[in-house]
Amino acid sequence: MSSNRYVYGVVEKADFEFDADAVAGADRVYTVDYQSLSAVVSDIDTTDPERTDEDSKAHDEVLRQVLERDDVGAVVPMQFGMAFKDNRTLKSVLRSAMRAFRKALREVDGHVELGVKLVADEDADYSRDSIREDVGERLSALAESETEDDLFSDRLVLNRSYLVAMDDREAFDDAVADVREEYDDLTVQYTGPWAPYNFVDIHIGAQR
C-alpha cells in the first residue's frame, strides 16, 4: 500500500478529492489540512520519485485541474519531487513554512502564469531589440509581474513568463493575438495557464 505523500502544491484550506492520472502511478488527488492550509497530495510508494516526461506532465496537469476549481483562489506550486513519508512529516513542513505559504498565497491569489516566446526565422533581418521592446511593453502593461528574458537560443526574440490577474486574462490573450497578427514572420508560442512557478520562492526539504 502506498503510504508516502507526494505534494503538488499548497492552497488555502479546502476539502476536495478527485481522480486523476497522477504522479508515480497514483490515481487519486486529495487534500491534507494543517490549520488554514491544505496540501494537495497523492499517495505514492516512494519519497524519491523519478522525474520522467510523463510524470512531469502529470504534475502540471494536476495543478491545472486544481486552479480550475471554483473553491480554489490560489495555489503555491511545489517543484517536482516533493514527497514525504507520512502526514505527520508533511504537516511539520506546513507548520514551519506557514508564514511563507500564507504570504505567497496572498500575492498570487486570483492570478495565473502565462508563457510567451517569440521565435525568429534563421535568416530573419529585423531589429530584435525594437520588437522585444514593443511587445514587452504591451504585455507588461497587462501583467502584475514578469520574468527576465531567457534567451537560450539565438532565434529567441523574447521568452518570458507573466503573472496575470484572471480579470485581465482576456485582454492579455487579445494582446498576444495582436502580436501574432502584426509580427507574422515570427513564431509566437503562447502557453498556460500554469500555476505560478516563477512567482513564488519557497524552499522546503523532504525527509527521504
CSV table of C-alpha atoms in Angstrom, one decimal, residues 99-170:
chain,number,residue,atom,x,y,z
A,99,ARG,CA,4.1,32.3,7.1
A,100,ALA,CA,5.8,32.0,3.8
A,101,PHE,CA,2.9,30.0,2.3
A,102,ARG,CA,0.4,32.5,3.6
A,103,LYS,CA,2.3,35.4,2.1
A,104,ALA,CA,2.8,33.6,-1.3
A,105,LEU,CA,-0.9,32.7,-1.5
A,106,ARG,CA,-1.9,36.4,-0.9
A,107,GLU,CA,0.5,37.5,-3.7
A,108,VAL,CA,-0.8,35.1,-6.3
A,109,ASP,CA,-4.4,35.0,-5.4
A,110,GLY,CA,-6.6,35.3,-8.5
A,111,HIS,CA,-3.6,35.1,-10.8
A,112,VAL,CA,-2.2,32.6,-13.3
A,113,GLU,CA,1.2,32.2,-15.0
A,114,LEU,CA,1.3,32.6,-18.8
A,115,GLY,CA,4.3,32.0,-21.0
A,116,VAL,CA,5.2,33.9,-24.2
A,117,LYS,CA,8.0,33.1,-26.6
A,118,LEU,CA,8.8,34.9,-29.9
A,119,VAL,CA,11.0,32.8,-32.2
A,120,ALA,CA,12.6,34.3,-35.3
A,121,ASP,CA,13.4,32.5,-38.6
A,122,GLU,CA,17.1,31.7,-39.0
A,123,ASP,CA,17.5,34.3,-41.8
A,124,ALA,CA,15.3,36.9,-40.4
A,125,ASP,CA,16.5,40.5,-40.9
A,126,TYR,CA,15.0,43.0,-38.5
A,127,SER,CA,15.7,44.7,-35.2
A,128,ARG,CA,15.1,42.2,-32.4
A,129,ASP,CA,15.7,44.8,-29.8
A,130,SER,CA,12.9,47.0,-31.1
A,131,ILE,CA,10.5,44.1,-31.3
A,132,ARG,CA,11.3,42.9,-27.8
A,133,GLU,CA,10.7,46.5,-26.5
A,134,ASP,CA,7.4,46.9,-28.3
A,135,VAL,CA,6.0,43.5,-27.4
A,136,GLY,CA,7.4,43.6,-23.9
A,137,GLU,CA,5.8,47.0,-23.2
A,138,ARG,CA,2.4,45.8,-24.4
A,139,LEU,CA,2.4,42.6,-22.3
A,140,SER,CA,3.9,44.2,-19.2
A,141,ALA,CA,1.1,46.7,-19.1
A,142,LEU,CA,-1.4,43.8,-18.6
A,143,ALA,CA,0.7,41.7,-16.1
A,144,GLU,CA,1.3,42.0,-12.4
A,145,SER,CA,4.8,40.7,-12.8
A,146,GLU,CA,7.1,39.1,-15.3
A,147,THR,CA,10.4,37.2,-15.5
A,148,GLU,CA,13.6,38.3,-17.2
A,149,ASP,CA,14.1,37.0,-20.8
A,150,ASP,CA,15.7,33.6,-21.0
A,151,LEU,CA,17.2,33.8,-24.5
A,152,PHE,CA,18.9,30.4,-24.6
A,153,SER,CA,18.8,30.3,-28.4
A,154,ASP,CA,19.9,32.9,-31.0
A,155,ARG,CA,16.5,32.6,-32.6
A,156,LEU,CA,14.6,33.7,-29.4
A,157,VAL,CA,13.5,37.3,-29.5
A,158,LEU,CA,11.5,37.2,-26.3
A,159,ASN,CA,11.0,34.5,-23.7
A,160,ARG,CA,9.1,35.5,-20.5
A,161,SER,CA,6.6,34.3,-18.0
A,162,TYR,CA,3.9,36.6,-16.9
A,163,LEU,CA,1.8,36.7,-13.7
A,164,VAL,CA,-1.6,37.8,-14.9
A,165,ALA,CA,-4.8,38.5,-13.0
A,166,MET,CA,-7.8,36.4,-14.1
A,167,ASP,CA,-9.7,39.7,-14.7
A,168,ASP,CA,-7.0,40.7,-17.2
A,169,ARG,CA,-6.7,37.3,-18.9
A,170,GLU,CA,-8.9,38.1,-21.9
